[in-house]
Short mmCIF file of N, CA and C in Angstrom, two decimals:
data_model
loop_
_atom_site.label_atom_id
_atom_site.label_comp_id
_atom_site.label_asym_id
_atom_site.label_seq_id
_atom_site.Cartn_x
_atom_site.Cartn_y
_atom_site.Cartn_z
N PRO A 744 -6.50 44.84 10.20
CA PRO A 744 -6.54 43.38 10.32
C PRO A 744 -6.10 42.70 9.02
N ILE A 745 -5.60 41.51 9.19
CA ILE A 745 -5.13 40.72 8.04
C ILE A 745 -6.30 40.22 7.22
N TRP A 746 -7.36 39.78 7.87
CA TRP A 746 -8.53 39.20 7.20
C TRP A 746 -9.74 40.12 7.35
N SER A 747 -10.50 40.23 6.30
CA SER A 747 -11.75 40.97 6.39
C SER A 747 -12.80 40.08 7.06
N ARG A 748 -13.89 40.67 7.49
CA ARG A 748 -14.96 39.89 8.11
C ARG A 748 -15.54 38.88 7.13
N GLU A 749 -15.66 39.29 5.87
CA GLU A 749 -16.19 38.37 4.85
C GLU A 749 -15.24 37.19 4.64
N GLN A 750 -13.94 37.43 4.62
CA GLN A 750 -12.97 36.33 4.48
C GLN A 750 -13.05 35.39 5.68
N ILE A 751 -13.17 35.94 6.85
CA ILE A 751 -13.28 35.12 8.05
C ILE A 751 -14.55 34.28 7.99
N ARG A 752 -15.67 34.88 7.55
CA ARG A 752 -16.92 34.15 7.41
C ARG A 752 -16.77 32.99 6.41
N ARG A 753 -16.10 33.24 5.28
CA ARG A 753 -15.91 32.19 4.28
C ARG A 753 -15.00 31.08 4.80
N ILE A 754 -13.97 31.44 5.51
CA ILE A 754 -13.05 30.44 6.09
C ILE A 754 -13.81 29.59 7.11
N GLN A 755 -14.59 30.25 7.96
CA GLN A 755 -15.38 29.53 8.96
C GLN A 755 -16.36 28.57 8.29
N LYS A 756 -17.00 29.03 7.20
CA LYS A 756 -17.93 28.19 6.46
C LYS A 756 -17.20 26.97 5.89
N ASP A 757 -16.02 27.18 5.34
CA ASP A 757 -15.24 26.05 4.81
C ASP A 757 -14.87 25.06 5.90
N ILE A 758 -14.47 25.58 7.05
CA ILE A 758 -14.11 24.70 8.16
C ILE A 758 -15.31 23.88 8.61
N GLU A 759 -16.46 24.52 8.70
CA GLU A 759 -17.64 23.83 9.23
C GLU A 759 -18.36 22.98 8.20
N ASN A 760 -18.53 23.49 6.99
CA ASN A 760 -19.38 22.80 6.02
C ASN A 760 -18.62 21.98 4.98
N VAL A 761 -17.48 22.47 4.55
CA VAL A 761 -16.75 21.77 3.49
C VAL A 761 -15.80 20.75 4.10
N LEU A 762 -14.96 21.19 5.00
CA LEU A 762 -13.97 20.29 5.59
C LEU A 762 -14.53 19.51 6.78
N CYS A 763 -15.58 20.00 7.38
CA CYS A 763 -16.19 19.37 8.56
C CYS A 763 -15.19 19.15 9.69
N LEU A 764 -14.30 20.10 9.87
CA LEU A 764 -13.28 19.96 10.90
C LEU A 764 -13.84 20.06 12.31
N ASN A 765 -15.01 20.65 12.45
CA ASN A 765 -15.64 20.74 13.76
C ASN A 765 -16.68 19.66 13.96
N GLY A 766 -16.74 18.69 13.04
CA GLY A 766 -17.73 17.63 13.13
C GLY A 766 -18.94 17.95 12.27
N ARG A 767 -19.96 17.13 12.41
CA ARG A 767 -21.20 17.34 11.65
C ARG A 767 -22.11 18.26 12.45
N LEU A 768 -22.66 19.26 11.74
CA LEU A 768 -23.54 20.22 12.40
C LEU A 768 -24.95 20.07 11.86
N ASP A 769 -25.94 20.43 12.68
CA ASP A 769 -27.32 20.43 12.20
C ASP A 769 -27.61 21.76 11.53
N SER A 770 -28.84 21.96 11.09
CA SER A 770 -29.21 23.16 10.36
C SER A 770 -29.07 24.44 11.19
N GLU A 771 -29.06 24.31 12.49
CA GLU A 771 -28.91 25.47 13.36
C GLU A 771 -27.46 25.70 13.79
N GLY A 772 -26.56 24.87 13.29
CA GLY A 772 -25.15 25.02 13.62
C GLY A 772 -24.72 24.32 14.89
N LEU A 773 -25.59 23.50 15.46
CA LEU A 773 -25.24 22.75 16.66
C LEU A 773 -24.54 21.45 16.27
N VAL A 774 -23.58 21.04 17.06
CA VAL A 774 -22.78 19.86 16.75
C VAL A 774 -23.60 18.59 16.94
N LEU A 775 -23.70 17.79 15.86
CA LEU A 775 -24.36 16.48 15.94
C LEU A 775 -23.34 15.41 16.33
N GLU A 776 -22.20 15.45 15.66
CA GLU A 776 -21.10 14.51 15.94
C GLU A 776 -19.81 15.29 15.86
N ASP A 777 -18.99 15.18 16.89
CA ASP A 777 -17.73 15.91 16.83
C ASP A 777 -16.67 15.09 16.10
N THR A 778 -15.69 15.78 15.60
CA THR A 778 -14.65 15.15 14.79
C THR A 778 -13.90 14.07 15.55
N ALA A 779 -13.57 14.32 16.81
CA ALA A 779 -12.81 13.34 17.59
C ALA A 779 -13.59 12.04 17.74
N THR A 780 -14.88 12.14 18.00
CA THR A 780 -15.70 10.95 18.15
C THR A 780 -15.74 10.15 16.85
N GLN A 781 -15.89 10.85 15.74
CA GLN A 781 -15.94 10.20 14.44
C GLN A 781 -14.61 9.54 14.10
N LEU A 782 -13.50 10.17 14.46
CA LEU A 782 -12.18 9.57 14.20
C LEU A 782 -12.01 8.27 14.98
N VAL A 783 -12.36 8.30 16.24
CA VAL A 783 -12.24 7.10 17.06
C VAL A 783 -13.13 5.99 16.52
N LYS A 784 -14.37 6.32 16.17
CA LYS A 784 -15.29 5.33 15.62
C LYS A 784 -14.75 4.77 14.31
N GLY A 785 -14.24 5.62 13.45
CA GLY A 785 -13.69 5.17 12.17
C GLY A 785 -12.53 4.21 12.36
N ARG A 786 -11.67 4.51 13.30
CA ARG A 786 -10.53 3.63 13.58
C ARG A 786 -10.98 2.29 14.15
N LYS A 787 -11.94 2.33 15.06
CA LYS A 787 -12.45 1.08 15.64
C LYS A 787 -13.11 0.22 14.58
N ASP A 788 -13.89 0.86 13.70
CA ASP A 788 -14.55 0.11 12.63
C ASP A 788 -13.52 -0.51 11.69
N ALA A 789 -12.45 0.23 11.38
CA ALA A 789 -11.41 -0.31 10.50
C ALA A 789 -10.70 -1.47 11.18
N TYR A 790 -10.45 -1.36 12.48
CA TYR A 790 -9.82 -2.46 13.22
C TYR A 790 -10.70 -3.71 13.16
N LYS A 791 -12.00 -3.50 13.36
CA LYS A 791 -12.94 -4.64 13.30
C LYS A 791 -12.96 -5.24 11.90
N GLN A 792 -12.85 -4.40 10.89
CA GLN A 792 -12.83 -4.89 9.52
C GLN A 792 -11.59 -5.74 9.27
N ALA A 793 -10.45 -5.31 9.78
CA ALA A 793 -9.21 -6.09 9.64
C ALA A 793 -9.34 -7.43 10.37
N GLU A 794 -9.92 -7.40 11.55
CA GLU A 794 -10.12 -8.64 12.30
C GLU A 794 -11.05 -9.59 11.56
N ALA A 795 -12.06 -9.03 10.89
CA ALA A 795 -12.99 -9.86 10.11
C ALA A 795 -12.27 -10.49 8.91
N ILE A 796 -11.37 -9.76 8.30
CA ILE A 796 -10.58 -10.31 7.19
C ILE A 796 -9.76 -11.49 7.68
N ILE A 797 -9.13 -11.32 8.82
CA ILE A 797 -8.29 -12.39 9.40
C ILE A 797 -9.15 -13.59 9.77
N GLU A 798 -10.30 -13.35 10.35
CA GLU A 798 -11.20 -14.44 10.75
C GLU A 798 -11.65 -15.24 9.53
N ARG A 799 -12.00 -14.54 8.45
CA ARG A 799 -12.39 -15.24 7.21
C ARG A 799 -11.25 -16.08 6.67
N MET A 800 -10.04 -15.55 6.74
CA MET A 800 -8.87 -16.30 6.27
C MET A 800 -8.68 -17.57 7.10
N LYS A 801 -8.83 -17.42 8.40
CA LYS A 801 -8.68 -18.58 9.29
C LYS A 801 -9.73 -19.63 8.98
N ASN A 802 -10.97 -19.19 8.79
CA ASN A 802 -12.06 -20.13 8.50
C ASN A 802 -11.85 -20.88 7.18
N LYS A 803 -11.20 -20.24 6.24
CA LYS A 803 -10.94 -20.87 4.94
C LYS A 803 -9.60 -21.61 4.90
N GLY A 804 -8.87 -21.60 6.03
CA GLY A 804 -7.57 -22.27 6.08
C GLY A 804 -6.49 -21.55 5.28
N ARG A 805 -6.65 -20.25 5.12
CA ARG A 805 -5.71 -19.46 4.31
C ARG A 805 -4.97 -18.40 5.13
N TYR A 806 -4.89 -18.59 6.40
CA TYR A 806 -4.24 -17.61 7.26
C TYR A 806 -2.74 -17.86 7.27
N THR A 807 -2.07 -17.31 6.26
CA THR A 807 -0.61 -17.44 6.13
C THR A 807 -0.02 -16.06 5.87
N SER A 808 1.26 -15.94 6.10
CA SER A 808 1.91 -14.65 5.84
C SER A 808 1.85 -14.30 4.35
N ALA A 809 1.94 -15.30 3.48
CA ALA A 809 1.87 -15.05 2.04
C ALA A 809 0.50 -14.52 1.63
N GLN A 810 -0.56 -15.10 2.19
CA GLN A 810 -1.91 -14.63 1.87
C GLN A 810 -2.15 -13.23 2.44
N LEU A 811 -1.64 -12.98 3.63
CA LEU A 811 -1.75 -11.64 4.20
C LEU A 811 -1.02 -10.63 3.32
N GLN A 812 0.15 -11.02 2.82
CA GLN A 812 0.91 -10.13 1.96
C GLN A 812 0.13 -9.80 0.68
N ARG A 813 -0.57 -10.79 0.16
CA ARG A 813 -1.38 -10.57 -1.04
C ARG A 813 -2.45 -9.51 -0.77
N ILE A 814 -3.13 -9.62 0.37
CA ILE A 814 -4.18 -8.65 0.72
C ILE A 814 -3.56 -7.27 0.99
N ILE A 815 -2.43 -7.25 1.67
CA ILE A 815 -1.73 -5.99 1.94
C ILE A 815 -1.36 -5.31 0.62
N ASP A 816 -0.83 -6.09 -0.31
CA ASP A 816 -0.46 -5.53 -1.62
C ASP A 816 -1.67 -4.97 -2.35
N GLN A 817 -2.79 -5.69 -2.29
CA GLN A 817 -4.01 -5.22 -2.95
C GLN A 817 -4.45 -3.88 -2.36
N LEU A 818 -4.43 -3.78 -1.03
CA LEU A 818 -4.84 -2.54 -0.39
C LEU A 818 -3.89 -1.39 -0.71
N GLN A 819 -2.59 -1.67 -0.70
CA GLN A 819 -1.61 -0.62 -0.95
C GLN A 819 -1.60 -0.17 -2.41
N ASN A 820 -1.89 -1.06 -3.32
CA ASN A 820 -1.82 -0.74 -4.74
C ASN A 820 -3.15 -0.31 -5.32
N SER A 821 -4.16 -0.23 -4.50
CA SER A 821 -5.48 0.18 -4.97
C SER A 821 -5.43 1.65 -5.42
N ASP A 822 -6.11 1.94 -6.52
CA ASP A 822 -6.16 3.31 -7.02
C ASP A 822 -6.86 4.24 -6.04
N ARG A 823 -7.86 3.71 -5.37
CA ARG A 823 -8.61 4.51 -4.42
C ARG A 823 -8.73 3.74 -3.11
N ARG A 824 -8.17 4.28 -2.06
CA ARG A 824 -8.24 3.62 -0.76
C ARG A 824 -9.48 4.07 0.00
N GLU A 825 -10.04 3.11 0.73
CA GLU A 825 -11.18 3.46 1.56
C GLU A 825 -10.69 4.19 2.81
N ALA A 826 -11.62 4.85 3.48
CA ALA A 826 -11.27 5.58 4.69
C ALA A 826 -10.66 4.62 5.72
N TYR A 827 -9.65 5.08 6.40
CA TYR A 827 -8.98 4.33 7.46
C TYR A 827 -8.27 3.08 6.95
N ALA A 828 -7.91 3.05 5.68
CA ALA A 828 -7.18 1.91 5.13
C ALA A 828 -5.85 1.72 5.86
N GLY A 829 -5.28 2.80 6.34
CA GLY A 829 -4.02 2.71 7.08
C GLY A 829 -4.15 1.88 8.34
N VAL A 830 -5.28 1.95 9.00
CA VAL A 830 -5.52 1.14 10.20
C VAL A 830 -5.59 -0.33 9.82
N ILE A 831 -6.31 -0.62 8.76
CA ILE A 831 -6.43 -2.01 8.29
C ILE A 831 -5.05 -2.54 7.92
N LEU A 832 -4.29 -1.75 7.18
CA LEU A 832 -2.94 -2.18 6.79
C LEU A 832 -2.06 -2.41 8.02
N PHE A 833 -2.15 -1.53 8.99
CA PHE A 833 -1.36 -1.69 10.21
C PHE A 833 -1.65 -3.02 10.89
N VAL A 834 -2.94 -3.32 11.08
CA VAL A 834 -3.33 -4.56 11.75
C VAL A 834 -2.85 -5.78 10.95
N LEU A 835 -3.06 -5.76 9.65
CA LEU A 835 -2.65 -6.90 8.82
C LEU A 835 -1.13 -7.08 8.83
N LYS A 836 -0.39 -5.99 8.80
CA LYS A 836 1.08 -6.08 8.84
C LYS A 836 1.57 -6.61 10.19
N GLN A 837 0.91 -6.19 11.27
CA GLN A 837 1.28 -6.70 12.59
C GLN A 837 1.05 -8.20 12.67
N ARG A 838 -0.09 -8.65 12.17
CA ARG A 838 -0.40 -10.08 12.17
C ARG A 838 0.58 -10.84 11.29
N GLN A 839 0.95 -10.24 10.16
CA GLN A 839 1.90 -10.90 9.26
C GLN A 839 3.26 -11.05 9.95
N LYS A 840 3.68 -10.06 10.69
CA LYS A 840 4.95 -10.16 11.43
C LYS A 840 4.92 -11.33 12.41
N ARG A 841 3.78 -11.48 13.08
CA ARG A 841 3.65 -12.60 14.04
C ARG A 841 3.76 -13.94 13.32
N LEU A 842 3.09 -14.03 12.18
CA LEU A 842 3.14 -15.30 11.42
C LEU A 842 4.54 -15.57 10.91
N LEU A 843 5.23 -14.54 10.46
CA LEU A 843 6.60 -14.73 9.98
C LEU A 843 7.52 -15.17 11.11
N ALA A 844 7.29 -14.62 12.31
CA ALA A 844 8.09 -15.02 13.47
C ALA A 844 7.83 -16.49 13.80
N GLN A 845 6.60 -16.97 13.53
CA GLN A 845 6.26 -18.37 13.77
C GLN A 845 6.57 -19.25 12.56
N LYS A 846 7.07 -18.59 11.50
CA LYS A 846 7.41 -19.28 10.23
C LYS A 846 6.19 -19.92 9.59
N LYS A 847 5.10 -19.15 9.52
CA LYS A 847 3.87 -19.65 8.88
C LYS A 847 3.56 -18.81 7.68
#
């Protein structure tokens, strides 16, 4: 065999405990949250966060393509991006395109 049993055990441990590719497990190795569920939840939360940013801009009368570009630039140029920043950027860029089409 290519891999020894010990190597396979270490790889499995990395997959489960370090990388959490199979989701979060309890002390007995049973799945608490699977990876797919967490990904969907993370994306939905990021979408809601982007919508909240837009809502705050609207409430302050600052919902313009230029202001959206400023926030987009801040997110893109940040030294450390938060999880699912790509989703937030996608939503903000889509909204900015709409505003530019409306010349706002």
